[in-house]
Coordinates of C-alpha atoms in Angstrom, one line a residue:
X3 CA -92.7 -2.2 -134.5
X4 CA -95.0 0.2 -136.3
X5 CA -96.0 -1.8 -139.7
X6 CA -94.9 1.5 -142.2
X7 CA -91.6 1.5 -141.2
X8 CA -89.0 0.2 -144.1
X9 CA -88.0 -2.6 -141.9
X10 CA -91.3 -3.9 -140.2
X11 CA -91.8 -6.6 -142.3
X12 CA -91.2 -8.5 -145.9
X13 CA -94.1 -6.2 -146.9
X14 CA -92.9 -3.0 -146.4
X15 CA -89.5 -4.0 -147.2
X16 CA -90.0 -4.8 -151.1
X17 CA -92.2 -1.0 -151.2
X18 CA -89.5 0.8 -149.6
X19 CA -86.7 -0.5 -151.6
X20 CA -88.7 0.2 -154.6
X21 CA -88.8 3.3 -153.3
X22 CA -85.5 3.5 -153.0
X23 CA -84.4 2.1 -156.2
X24 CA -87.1 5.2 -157.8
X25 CA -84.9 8.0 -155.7
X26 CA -82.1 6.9 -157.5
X27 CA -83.2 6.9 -160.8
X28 CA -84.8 10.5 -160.6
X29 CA -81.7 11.3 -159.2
X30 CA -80.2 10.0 -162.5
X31 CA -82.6 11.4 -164.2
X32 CA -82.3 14.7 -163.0
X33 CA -78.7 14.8 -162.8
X34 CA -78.1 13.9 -166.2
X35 CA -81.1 14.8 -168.2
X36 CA -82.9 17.8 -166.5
X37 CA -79.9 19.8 -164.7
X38 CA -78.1 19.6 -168.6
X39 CA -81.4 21.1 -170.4
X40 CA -81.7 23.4 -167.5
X41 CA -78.3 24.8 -168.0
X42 CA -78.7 24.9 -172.0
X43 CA -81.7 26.9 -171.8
X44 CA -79.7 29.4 -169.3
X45 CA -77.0 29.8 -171.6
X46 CA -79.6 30.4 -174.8
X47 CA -81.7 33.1 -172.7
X48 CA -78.3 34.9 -171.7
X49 CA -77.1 35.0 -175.2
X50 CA -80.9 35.5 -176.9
X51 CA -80.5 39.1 -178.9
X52 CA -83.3 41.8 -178.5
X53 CA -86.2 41.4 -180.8
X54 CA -85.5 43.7 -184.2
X55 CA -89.4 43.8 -185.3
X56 CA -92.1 45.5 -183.3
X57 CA -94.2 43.5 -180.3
X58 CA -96.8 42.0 -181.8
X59 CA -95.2 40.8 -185.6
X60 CA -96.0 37.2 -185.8
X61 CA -93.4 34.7 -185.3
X62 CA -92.0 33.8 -188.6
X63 CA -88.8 31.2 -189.3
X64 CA -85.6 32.9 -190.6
X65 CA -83.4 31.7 -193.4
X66 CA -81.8 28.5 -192.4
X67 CA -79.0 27.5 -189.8
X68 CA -80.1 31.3 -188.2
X69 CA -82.5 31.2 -185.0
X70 CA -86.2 32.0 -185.2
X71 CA -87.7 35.3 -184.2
X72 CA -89.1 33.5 -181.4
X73 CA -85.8 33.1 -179.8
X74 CA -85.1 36.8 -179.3
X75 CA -86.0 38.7 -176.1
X76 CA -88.4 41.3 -176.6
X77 CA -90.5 43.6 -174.1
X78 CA -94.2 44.1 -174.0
X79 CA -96.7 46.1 -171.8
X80 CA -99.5 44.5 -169.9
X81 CA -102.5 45.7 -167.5
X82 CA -102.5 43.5 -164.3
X83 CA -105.5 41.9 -162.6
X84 CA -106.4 38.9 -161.0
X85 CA -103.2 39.3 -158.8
X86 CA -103.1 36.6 -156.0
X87 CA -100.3 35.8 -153.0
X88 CA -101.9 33.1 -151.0
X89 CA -100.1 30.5 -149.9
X90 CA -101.9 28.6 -152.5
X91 CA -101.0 29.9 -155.5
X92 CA -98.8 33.1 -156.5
X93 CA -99.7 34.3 -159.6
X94 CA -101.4 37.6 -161.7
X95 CA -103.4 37.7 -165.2
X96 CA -101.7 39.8 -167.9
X97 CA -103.5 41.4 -170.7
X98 CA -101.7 43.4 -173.7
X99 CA -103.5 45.7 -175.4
X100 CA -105.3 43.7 -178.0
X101 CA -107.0 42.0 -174.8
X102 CA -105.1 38.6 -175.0
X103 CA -104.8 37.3 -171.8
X104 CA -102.4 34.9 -170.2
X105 CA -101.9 33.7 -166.6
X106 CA -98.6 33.8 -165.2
X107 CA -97.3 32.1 -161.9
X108 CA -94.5 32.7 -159.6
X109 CA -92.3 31.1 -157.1
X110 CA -93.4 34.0 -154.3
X111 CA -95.1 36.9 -153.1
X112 CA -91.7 39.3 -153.6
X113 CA -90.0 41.4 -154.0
X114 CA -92.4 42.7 -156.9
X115 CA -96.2 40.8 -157.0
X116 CA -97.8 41.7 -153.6
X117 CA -97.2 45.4 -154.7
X118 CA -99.1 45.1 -157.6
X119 CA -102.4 46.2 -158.4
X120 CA -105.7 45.3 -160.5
X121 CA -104.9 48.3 -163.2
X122 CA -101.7 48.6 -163.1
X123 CA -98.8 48.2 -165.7
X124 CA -95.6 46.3 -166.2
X125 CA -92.8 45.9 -168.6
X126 CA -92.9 41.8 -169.0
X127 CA -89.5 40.0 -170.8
X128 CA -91.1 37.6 -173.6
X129 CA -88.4 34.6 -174.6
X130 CA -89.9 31.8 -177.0
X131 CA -93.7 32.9 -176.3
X132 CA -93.6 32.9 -172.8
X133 CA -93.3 35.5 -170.0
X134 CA -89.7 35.7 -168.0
X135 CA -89.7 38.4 -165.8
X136 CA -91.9 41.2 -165.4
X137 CA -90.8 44.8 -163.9
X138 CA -92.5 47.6 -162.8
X139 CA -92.2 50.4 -160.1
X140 CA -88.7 50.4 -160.1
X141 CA -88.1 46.7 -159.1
X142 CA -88.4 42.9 -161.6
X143 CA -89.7 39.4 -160.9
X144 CA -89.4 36.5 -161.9
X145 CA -91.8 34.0 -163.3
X146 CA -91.9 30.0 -163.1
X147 CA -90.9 30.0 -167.2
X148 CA -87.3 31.7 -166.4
X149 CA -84.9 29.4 -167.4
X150 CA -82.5 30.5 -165.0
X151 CA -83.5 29.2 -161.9
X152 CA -80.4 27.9 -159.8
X153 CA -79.3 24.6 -161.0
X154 CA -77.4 23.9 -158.1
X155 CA -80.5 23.5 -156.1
X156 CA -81.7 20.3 -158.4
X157 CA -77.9 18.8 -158.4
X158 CA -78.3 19.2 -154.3
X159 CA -81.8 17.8 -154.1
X160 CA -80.8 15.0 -156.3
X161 CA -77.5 14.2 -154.8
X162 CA -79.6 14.1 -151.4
X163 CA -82.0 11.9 -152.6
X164 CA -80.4 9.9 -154.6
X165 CA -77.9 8.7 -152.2
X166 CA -80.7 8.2 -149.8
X167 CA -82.7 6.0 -152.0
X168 CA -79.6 4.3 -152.5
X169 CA -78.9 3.6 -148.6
X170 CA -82.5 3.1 -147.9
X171 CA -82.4 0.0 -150.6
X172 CA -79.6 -1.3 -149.0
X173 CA -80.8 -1.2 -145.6
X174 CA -84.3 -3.0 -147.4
X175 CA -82.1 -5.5 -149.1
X176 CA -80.4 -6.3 -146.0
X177 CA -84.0 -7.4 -143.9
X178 CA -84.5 -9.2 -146.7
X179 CA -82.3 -11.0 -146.7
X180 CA -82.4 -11.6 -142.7
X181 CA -85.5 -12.6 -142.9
X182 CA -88.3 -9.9 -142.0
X183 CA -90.8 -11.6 -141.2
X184 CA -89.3 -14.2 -139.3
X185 CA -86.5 -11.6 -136.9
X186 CA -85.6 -8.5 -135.7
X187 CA -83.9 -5.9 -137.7
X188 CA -80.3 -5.4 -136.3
X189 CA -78.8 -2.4 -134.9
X190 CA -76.9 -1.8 -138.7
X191 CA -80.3 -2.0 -140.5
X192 CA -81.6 0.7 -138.4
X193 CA -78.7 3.0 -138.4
X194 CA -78.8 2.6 -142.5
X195 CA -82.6 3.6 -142.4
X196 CA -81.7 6.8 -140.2
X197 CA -78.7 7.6 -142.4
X198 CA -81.1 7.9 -145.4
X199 CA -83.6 9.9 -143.8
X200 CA -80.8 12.5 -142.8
X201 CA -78.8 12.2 -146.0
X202 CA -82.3 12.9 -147.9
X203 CA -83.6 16.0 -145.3
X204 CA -80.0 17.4 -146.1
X205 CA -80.4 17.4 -150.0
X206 CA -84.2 18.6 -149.7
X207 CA -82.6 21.8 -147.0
X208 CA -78.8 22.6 -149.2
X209 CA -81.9 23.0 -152.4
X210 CA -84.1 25.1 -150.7
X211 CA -81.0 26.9 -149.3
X212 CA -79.6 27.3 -152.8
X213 CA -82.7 28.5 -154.6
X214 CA -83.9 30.5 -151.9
X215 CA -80.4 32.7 -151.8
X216 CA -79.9 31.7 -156.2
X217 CA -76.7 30.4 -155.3
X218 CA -74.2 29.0 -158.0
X219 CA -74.2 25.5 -159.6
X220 CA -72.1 23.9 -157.6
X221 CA -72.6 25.5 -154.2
X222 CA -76.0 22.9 -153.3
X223 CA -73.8 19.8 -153.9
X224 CA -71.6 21.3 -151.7
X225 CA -73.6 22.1 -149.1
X226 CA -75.4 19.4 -149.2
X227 CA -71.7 17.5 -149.0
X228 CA -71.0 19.3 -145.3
X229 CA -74.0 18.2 -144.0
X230 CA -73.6 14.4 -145.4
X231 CA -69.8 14.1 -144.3
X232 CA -70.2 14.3 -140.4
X233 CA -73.7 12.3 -140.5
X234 CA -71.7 9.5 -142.7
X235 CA -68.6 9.7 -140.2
X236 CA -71.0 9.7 -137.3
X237 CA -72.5 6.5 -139.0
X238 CA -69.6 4.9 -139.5
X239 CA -68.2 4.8 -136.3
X240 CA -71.8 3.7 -134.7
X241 CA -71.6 0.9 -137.3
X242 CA -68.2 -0.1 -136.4
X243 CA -69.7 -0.3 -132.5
X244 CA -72.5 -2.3 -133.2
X245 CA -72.4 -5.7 -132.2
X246 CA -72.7 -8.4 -134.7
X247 CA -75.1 -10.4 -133.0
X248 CA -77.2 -13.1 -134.7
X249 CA -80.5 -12.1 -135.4
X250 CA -83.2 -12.2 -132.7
X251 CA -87.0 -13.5 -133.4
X252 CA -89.1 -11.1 -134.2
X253 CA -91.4 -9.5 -131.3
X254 CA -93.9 -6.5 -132.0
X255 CA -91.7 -3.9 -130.0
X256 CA -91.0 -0.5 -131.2
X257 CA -88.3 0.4 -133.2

């Protein structure tokens, strides 16, 4: 048996269940702390009011129990340079007309970046100090600071590996348990391992899906759901047809 896999020996065991047991807390962690904030900062940027003062006033704090200036969406020109769309980096230099300069960095190439120019000018969205979106001949972009990235993406990447990590530290526990260094995993362990690599690949694709097509909140858990309900039922019934045999010792074959 190859000596990385989760179930070659004690070993690799106790580092793949700590792996697992990680995966589940980010999943926690994400569920309940990160997707929350995302979704807060979503509704603020929605509701933020147009900047009253000219671009360019200095941020100053209003009267009390109001927002800050900071908090209002305002829109400022900038020349471009510096623009780059390899698949290393996506991302373009803005300067405003005192010459301040600030990198900006985006999720892609379109629909708007890979048109632009050194020398030429956009319209960029500025919420609490940092740039949004930016528009210019006739189409907008977003940037990585938009707080309105789909949040259904993380809920489907952390339901995927979440419950994955979870599985995986069962199947880890289980060897354990056996005995890993002294027998051969059973035909359950390794049906457990393989339903966490496809319960995981399925949250990493229903995220990309989600973000990729800015899909609604809930729609990644879902489809991350339809791919984990026939891989679980497909499981379940090879589980249920597994022989509970005792274990056999261990011999260096491949999994």
């Amino acid at each position: 048996m190859d000596g990385r896999h989760p179930l070659s020996n004690s070993a690799t065991a106790v580092l793949f269940l700590l792996a697992g047991a990680a995966a589940v807390a980010f999943a926690v962690w994400m569920a309940g702390f990160s997707v929350p904030e995302q979704l807060a900062d979503d509704r603020a940027y929605r509701s933020a009011p147009a900047c009253p003062q000219p671009a360019g006033t200095a941020r100053t704090a209003r009267t009390a129990g109001t927002a800050r200036t900071d908090d209002c969406v305002r829109e400022r020109e900038f020349t471009v340079s510096d623009v780059r769309t390899g698949r290393r980096e996506y991302g373009a230099t803005l300067t405003d007309s005192a010459g301040t300069a600030r990198r900006i960095g985006f999720a892609g190439a379109g629909p708007l970046l890979h048109r632009l120019r050194d020398g030429d000018r956009v319209t960029a969205t500025l919420w609490r100090g940092a740039v949004q979106e930016i528009a210019a001949k006739g189409t907008r972009q977003e940037t990585w600071a938009r707080p309105v990235n789909p949040a259904g993406a993380n809920l489907a990447a952390a339901a995927g590996v979440g419950t994955a990590g979870l599985v995986l530290a069962a199947a880890c526990g289980l060897r354990l348990r056996q005995g890993a260094d002294r027998y051969e995993p059973t035909r359950r362990m390794r049906l457990l391992v393989r339903l966490a690599a496809g319960l995981g690949a399925a949250g990493v694709a229903a995220a990309v899906f989600t973000a990729w097509l800015g899909l609604g909140l809930w729609t990644g858990p879902a489809l991350w759901a339809l791919c984990a309900a026939p891989m679980t039922a497909v499981f379940v019934r090879a589980w249920r047809r597994a022989p509970a045999l005792p274990p056999e010792p261990w011999t260096p074959t491949p999994l």
